[in-house]
Amino acid sequence: MLNDSNLQSNGDKETEKTNEIGIQSNIQSNRHEEETIGSALDALCLVPALLMTFPLLSLPDEIIGYIYSFLPIKDRMRARLCKRLDNVEMQHKYFAPRFNIDENDAKITLWRQLVVNDDNMEMVVQRRAIALTRSNSRWFIFRNKPHALFIDRGFPFDTLKRIMKNGTFGFLYVNITGYGEGELLKDAILCAWRIFRLLPECNIDELKIIFPFSLNKDEMVDKYLFLLIDACCKLKLGCTGKLTAAGLNTLYKRVMDRTCKLYFIDFEYAPAGLLKEFLLLIGIKFERGELFSERNVEAYNFKDVQAADDEEGEEMFRMNNHVFDGNLEMIFGHDEDDTTGWLSMNYHRTKEDVVKAKSKKGLVRIEVSPQ
Amino acid sequence: MVLITLVSSDEQNFPVERELLKQSGTIETLIVNMNLDDEDTDAAAMPIPLPNVKGDVLEKVIQWMEHHKGDPVKEGDNEDNNAEIVVPQWDDDFFKPAMYGSKHLELTVAASYLDIKNLLTLSCKAISNTFKGKTGPQIREEWGVPNEFTPEEEEAIRKENEWSE
């Protein structure tokens, strides 16, 4: 018995020892598991908030998207905290009252002056500009205007693309004038054109584009204009580029038929020849400042006084013709040389708006004879 | 004053003034479908079950509706002017005790389920206000969002966001 007892005792001790080892092993195992879980938690950056019964990610995508719709773009981009939130951010639209895509013109102006004054500085300018534009991932400088979004920092094009496709813009301003020569100029044009390709995919109230000096003539074609007029309500272009009279005629028809989103367009400059050719296509002859038409249109003159810009302070003005064609008001004219002209179109949404426009102070009714 | 009884998911009864319930598109539809507005119908005998809203959350919803009694009911979705929306002080104080907790989020989901547009808008706006000016890790900590990005993905996002820091 003793032996048995001893055996038993020994056995118990063995068992205890085994159990002890087992317990220690379990403790170690548990510790290991705790450490593993702990490190997993650390890896996941889990925090007490996650332990709440209803964390942020419990919300449906629609509500998270709605929450994101209230955020300014900077905060919204920072709130892409996991793949799901990244995806939700990408799928939900938002409104930006004002959005500027702007070369840092203050610096460019300074650089230009430096280029003019000192050949050595040109190298500096070019190196700086190349550094800004060469990398595929970082192309642009943005400037923060009163309600704009970006401070002077490089900005990944993919992020810009994401913002533009998701956004509804109150006023979108694109000012890529282009500068430099050779590779530098190519880069600037490529930058500009990548942005211009995004514009027709945006939802914009008012769009103003300043084209690069060497881009306007080549890329501003009818087809591109037709894409823009479906993207914005108001469009301000600094030129007519390579638009044709037939293209302007199509624009006119689509605005009149209301088969586009556009209500207002302003070509700051239009060659007088193009302007007259377009007017002829819609049945209006414009010669030596006089208007002829067999159509039922009303015409007015308006002396548009510009601020004095010469040393003697002589008053500058240009004579605008306002032609009302149904709800459409076209404002146009050309300089004394009959070379440079201007054109804008404004489709008034109601008859009351047309009456109000006709009663504008300074408008003088003029005769439109058939021939 | 006509009272209509709402029943939460945990079987708590809440008699609520009929007029208040006009703020909830979901309850309004149920009232119409159940003919509770008919003079012949005994509305008190026909409680409206809300199986997706817990009692404590429903209590907060009713409290909010009582304060906003008579406010114009928002119609349709207009997300264009979201940047302009301001959370009034009373609502800010109302959401604050529940902020960073389950309660506020549950209240938001309830507002969505009950189709109370003004509550949903203000609640979401209040949540979004807590994101403003904060770094990713700060928002993660406050709202319990795990970081599932690989170091490479996180670095890519960090680089993308450099301009906004």
mmCIF file of N, CA, C and O in Angstrom, chain A residues 45-57 71 75 79 81 85, chain B residues 98-105 126-146:
data_model
loop_
_atom_site.group_PDB
_atom_site.id
_atom_site.type_symbol
_atom_site.label_atom_id
_atom_site.label_comp_id
_atom_site.label_asym_id
_atom_site.label_seq_id
_atom_site.Cartn_x
_atom_site.Cartn_y
_atom_site.Cartn_z
ATOM 1 N N CYS A 45 -4.052 48.500 -34.631
ATOM 2 C CA CYS A 45 -4.276 49.792 -33.982
ATOM 3 C C CYS A 45 -5.633 49.800 -33.303
ATOM 4 O O CYS A 45 -6.367 50.784 -33.371
ATOM 5 N N LEU A 46 -5.993 48.663 -32.702
ATOM 6 C CA LEU A 46 -7.298 48.627 -32.049
ATOM 7 C C LEU A 46 -7.264 49.503 -30.818
ATOM 8 O O LEU A 46 -6.289 49.563 -30.101
ATOM 9 N N VAL A 47 -8.302 50.179 -30.601
ATOM 10 C CA VAL A 47 -8.409 51.110 -29.486
ATOM 11 C C VAL A 47 -9.732 50.848 -28.796
ATOM 12 O O VAL A 47 -10.590 50.166 -29.353
ATOM 13 N N PRO A 48 -9.889 51.363 -27.583
ATOM 14 C CA PRO A 48 -11.139 51.091 -26.877
ATOM 15 C C PRO A 48 -12.391 51.385 -27.688
ATOM 16 O O PRO A 48 -13.385 50.692 -27.578
ATOM 17 N N ALA A 49 -12.333 52.412 -28.525
ATOM 18 C CA ALA A 49 -13.524 52.767 -29.301
ATOM 19 C C ALA A 49 -14.017 51.595 -30.136
ATOM 20 O O ALA A 49 -15.214 51.431 -30.366
ATOM 21 N N LEU A 50 -13.059 50.751 -30.591
ATOM 22 C CA LEU A 50 -13.460 49.621 -31.440
ATOM 23 C C LEU A 50 -14.264 48.615 -30.642
ATOM 24 O O LEU A 50 -15.043 47.840 -31.182
ATOM 25 N N LEU A 51 -14.025 48.620 -29.340
ATOM 26 C CA LEU A 51 -14.733 47.656 -28.494
ATOM 27 C C LEU A 51 -16.163 48.085 -28.222
ATOM 28 O O LEU A 51 -16.933 47.347 -27.645
ATOM 29 N N MET A 52 -16.507 49.305 -28.633
ATOM 30 C CA MET A 52 -17.891 49.703 -28.432
ATOM 31 C C MET A 52 -18.769 48.855 -29.346
ATOM 32 O O MET A 52 -18.308 48.349 -30.375
ATOM 33 N N THR A 53 -20.020 48.719 -28.936
ATOM 34 C CA THR A 53 -20.886 47.773 -29.626
ATOM 35 C C THR A 53 -21.199 48.228 -31.047
ATOM 36 O O THR A 53 -21.630 47.440 -31.863
ATOM 37 N N PHE A 54 -20.967 49.507 -31.337
ATOM 38 C CA PHE A 54 -21.420 50.033 -32.620
ATOM 39 C C PHE A 54 -20.393 51.016 -33.186
ATOM 40 O O PHE A 54 -20.614 52.216 -33.195
ATOM 41 N N PRO A 55 -19.229 50.522 -33.629
ATOM 42 C CA PRO A 55 -18.209 51.449 -34.130
ATOM 43 C C PRO A 55 -18.604 52.053 -35.473
ATOM 44 O O PRO A 55 -19.582 51.636 -36.093
ATOM 45 N N LEU A 56 -17.801 53.011 -35.908
ATOM 46 C CA LEU A 56 -18.109 53.743 -37.150
ATOM 47 C C LEU A 56 -18.357 52.814 -38.331
ATOM 48 O O LEU A 56 -19.269 53.023 -39.134
ATOM 49 N N LEU A 57 -17.548 51.748 -38.405
ATOM 50 C CA LEU A 57 -17.682 50.855 -39.555
ATOM 51 C C LEU A 57 -18.960 50.021 -39.514
ATOM 52 O O LEU A 57 -19.249 49.289 -40.454
ATOM 53 N N LEU A 71 -17.600 66.923 -45.389
ATOM 54 C CA LEU A 71 -16.203 67.255 -45.093
ATOM 55 C C LEU A 71 -15.546 68.067 -46.202
ATOM 56 O O LEU A 71 -15.765 67.797 -47.384
ATOM 57 N N ASP A 75 -9.960 67.161 -45.388
ATOM 58 C CA ASP A 75 -10.336 66.240 -44.315
ATOM 59 C C ASP A 75 -10.870 64.939 -44.884
ATOM 60 O O ASP A 75 -10.662 63.861 -44.336
ATOM 61 N N ALA A 79 -9.554 61.111 -44.267
ATOM 62 C CA ALA A 79 -10.458 60.172 -43.589
ATOM 63 C C ALA A 79 -10.544 58.822 -44.307
ATOM 64 O O ALA A 79 -11.393 58.003 -43.982
ATOM 65 N N LEU A 81 -9.409 55.798 -44.037
ATOM 66 C CA LEU A 81 -8.640 55.131 -42.995
ATOM 67 C C LEU A 81 -8.522 53.624 -43.170
ATOM 68 O O LEU A 81 -7.774 52.966 -42.469
ATOM 69 N N LEU A 85 -13.444 52.494 -46.219
ATOM 70 C CA LEU A 85 -13.658 53.939 -46.185
ATOM 71 C C LEU A 85 -13.063 54.611 -47.423
ATOM 72 O O LEU A 85 -13.618 55.582 -47.941
ATOM 73 N N ALA B 98 -23.303 61.847 -26.435
ATOM 74 C CA ALA B 98 -23.241 60.530 -27.073
ATOM 75 C C ALA B 98 -22.094 60.440 -28.087
ATOM 76 O O ALA B 98 -21.855 59.399 -28.676
ATOM 77 N N MET B 99 -21.401 61.572 -28.259
ATOM 78 C CA MET B 99 -20.355 61.613 -29.272
ATOM 79 C C MET B 99 -19.261 60.595 -28.971
ATOM 80 O O MET B 99 -18.949 60.334 -27.827
ATOM 81 N N TYR B 100 -18.645 60.076 -29.996
ATOM 82 C CA TYR B 100 -17.607 59.052 -29.905
ATOM 83 C C TYR B 100 -18.126 57.764 -29.268
ATOM 84 O O TYR B 100 -17.351 56.942 -28.825
ATOM 85 N N GLY B 101 -19.410 57.618 -29.187
ATOM 86 C CA GLY B 101 -19.933 56.389 -28.599
ATOM 87 C C GLY B 101 -20.940 55.754 -29.520
ATOM 88 O O GLY B 101 -21.316 56.322 -30.540
ATOM 89 N N SER B 102 -21.327 54.554 -29.123
ATOM 90 C CA SER B 102 -22.292 53.819 -29.922
ATOM 91 C C SER B 102 -23.580 54.604 -30.098
ATOM 92 O O SER B 102 -24.211 54.549 -31.137
ATOM 93 N N LYS B 103 -23.960 55.317 -29.038
ATOM 94 C CA LYS B 103 -25.289 55.934 -29.020
ATOM 95 C C LYS B 103 -25.496 56.886 -30.199
ATOM 96 O O LYS B 103 -26.536 56.851 -30.848
ATOM 97 N N HIS B 104 -24.507 57.714 -30.447
ATOM 98 C CA HIS B 104 -24.664 58.686 -31.531
ATOM 99 C C HIS B 104 -24.802 57.974 -32.874
ATOM 100 O O HIS B 104 -25.610 58.337 -33.714
ATOM 101 N N LEU B 105 -24.014 56.921 -33.065
ATOM 102 C CA LEU B 105 -24.070 56.197 -34.332
ATOM 103 C C LEU B 105 -25.398 55.449 -34.468
ATOM 104 O O LEU B 105 -26.005 55.408 -35.535
ATOM 105 N N ALA B 126 -22.686 66.546 -37.488
ATOM 106 C CA ALA B 126 -21.998 66.594 -36.184
ATOM 107 C C ALA B 126 -20.857 65.581 -36.158
ATOM 108 O O ALA B 126 -19.773 65.870 -35.648
ATOM 109 N N ILE B 127 -21.092 64.403 -36.719
ATOM 110 C CA ILE B 127 -20.010 63.400 -36.770
ATOM 111 C C ILE B 127 -18.864 63.924 -37.642
ATOM 112 O O ILE B 127 -17.692 63.843 -37.278
ATOM 113 N N SER B 128 -19.232 64.478 -38.803
ATOM 114 C CA SER B 128 -18.188 64.963 -39.717
ATOM 115 C C SER B 128 -17.370 66.079 -39.068
ATOM 116 O O SER B 128 -16.176 66.198 -39.308
ATOM 117 N N ASN B 129 -18.018 66.884 -38.223
ATOM 118 C CA ASN B 129 -17.290 67.969 -37.545
ATOM 119 C C ASN B 129 -16.155 67.436 -36.672
ATOM 120 O O ASN B 129 -15.149 68.113 -36.470
ATOM 121 N N THR B 130 -16.345 66.211 -36.167
ATOM 122 C CA THR B 130 -15.307 65.644 -35.294
ATOM 123 C C THR B 130 -14.087 65.185 -36.109
ATOM 124 O O THR B 130 -13.048 64.883 -35.552
ATOM 125 N N PHE B 131 -14.233 65.089 -37.434
ATOM 126 C CA PHE B 131 -13.122 64.660 -38.300
ATOM 127 C C PHE B 131 -12.212 65.836 -38.667
ATOM 128 O O PHE B 131 -11.056 65.646 -39.009
ATOM 129 N N LYS B 132 -12.793 67.029 -38.618
ATOM 130 C CA LYS B 132 -12.104 68.187 -39.205
ATOM 131 C C LYS B 132 -10.787 68.507 -38.515
ATOM 132 O O LYS B 132 -10.726 68.591 -37.287
ATOM 133 N N GLY B 133 -9.780 68.697 -39.327
ATOM 134 C CA GLY B 133 -8.473 69.118 -38.830
ATOM 135 C C GLY B 133 -7.705 68.038 -38.098
ATOM 136 O O GLY B 133 -6.666 68.309 -37.525
ATOM 137 N N LYS B 134 -8.237 66.805 -38.112
ATOM 138 C CA LYS B 134 -7.554 65.746 -37.375
ATOM 139 C C LYS B 134 -6.759 64.837 -38.297
ATOM 140 O O LYS B 134 -7.087 64.703 -39.476
ATOM 141 N N THR B 135 -5.753 64.216 -37.745
ATOM 142 C CA THR B 135 -4.953 63.275 -38.543
ATOM 143 C C THR B 135 -5.680 61.940 -38.601
ATOM 144 O O THR B 135 -6.579 61.664 -37.790
ATOM 145 N N GLY B 136 -5.243 61.097 -39.537
ATOM 146 C CA GLY B 136 -5.839 59.764 -39.666
ATOM 147 C C GLY B 136 -5.801 58.991 -38.350
ATOM 148 O O GLY B 136 -6.833 58.488 -37.893
ATOM 149 N N PRO B 137 -4.615 58.894 -37.686
ATOM 150 C CA PRO B 137 -4.558 58.136 -36.429
ATOM 151 C C PRO B 137 -5.503 58.683 -35.366
ATOM 152 O O PRO B 137 -6.082 57.918 -34.593
ATOM 153 N N GLN B 138 -5.660 60.006 -35.335
ATOM 154 C CA GLN B 138 -6.577 60.587 -34.335
ATOM 155 C C GLN B 138 -8.012 60.150 -34.590
ATOM 156 O O GLN B 138 -8.734 59.780 -33.670
ATOM 157 N N ILE B 139 -8.412 60.164 -35.859
ATOM 158 C CA ILE B 139 -9.798 59.765 -36.190
ATOM 159 C C ILE B 139 -9.972 58.276 -35.901
ATOM 160 O O ILE B 139 -10.994 57.844 -35.366
ATOM 161 N N ARG B 140 -8.941 57.492 -36.255
ATOM 162 C CA ARG B 140 -8.986 56.049 -35.972
ATOM 163 C C ARG B 140 -9.250 55.787 -34.503
ATOM 164 O O ARG B 140 -10.067 54.954 -34.134
ATOM 165 N N GLU B 141 -8.511 56.518 -33.683
ATOM 166 C CA GLU B 141 -8.617 56.300 -32.242
ATOM 167 C C GLU B 141 -10.005 56.681 -31.735
ATOM 168 O O GLU B 141 -10.615 55.957 -30.964
ATOM 169 N N GLU B 142 -10.504 57.806 -32.224
ATOM 170 C CA GLU B 142 -11.783 58.296 -31.720
ATOM 171 C C GLU B 142 -12.960 57.461 -32.190
ATOM 172 O O GLU B 142 -13.939 57.294 -31.464
ATOM 173 N N TRP B 143 -12.879 56.942 -33.391
ATOM 174 C CA TRP B 143 -14.030 56.231 -33.956
ATOM 175 C C TRP B 143 -13.809 54.734 -34.119
ATOM 176 O O TRP B 143 -14.635 54.053 -34.721
ATOM 177 N N GLY B 144 -12.683 54.235 -33.603
ATOM 178 C CA GLY B 144 -12.467 52.794 -33.599
ATOM 179 C C GLY B 144 -12.371 52.180 -34.976
ATOM 180 O O GLY B 144 -13.025 51.181 -35.268
ATOM 181 N N VAL B 145 -11.561 52.787 -35.821
ATOM 182 C CA VAL B 145 -11.393 52.224 -37.169
ATOM 183 C C VAL B 145 -10.057 51.492 -37.227
ATOM 184 O O VAL B 145 -9.009 52.099 -37.002
ATOM 185 N N PRO B 146 -10.066 50.175 -37.465
ATOM 186 C CA PRO B 146 -8.798 49.434 -37.513
ATOM 187 C C PRO B 146 -7.985 49.804 -38.743
ATOM 188 O O PRO B 146 -8.536 50.176 -39.775
#
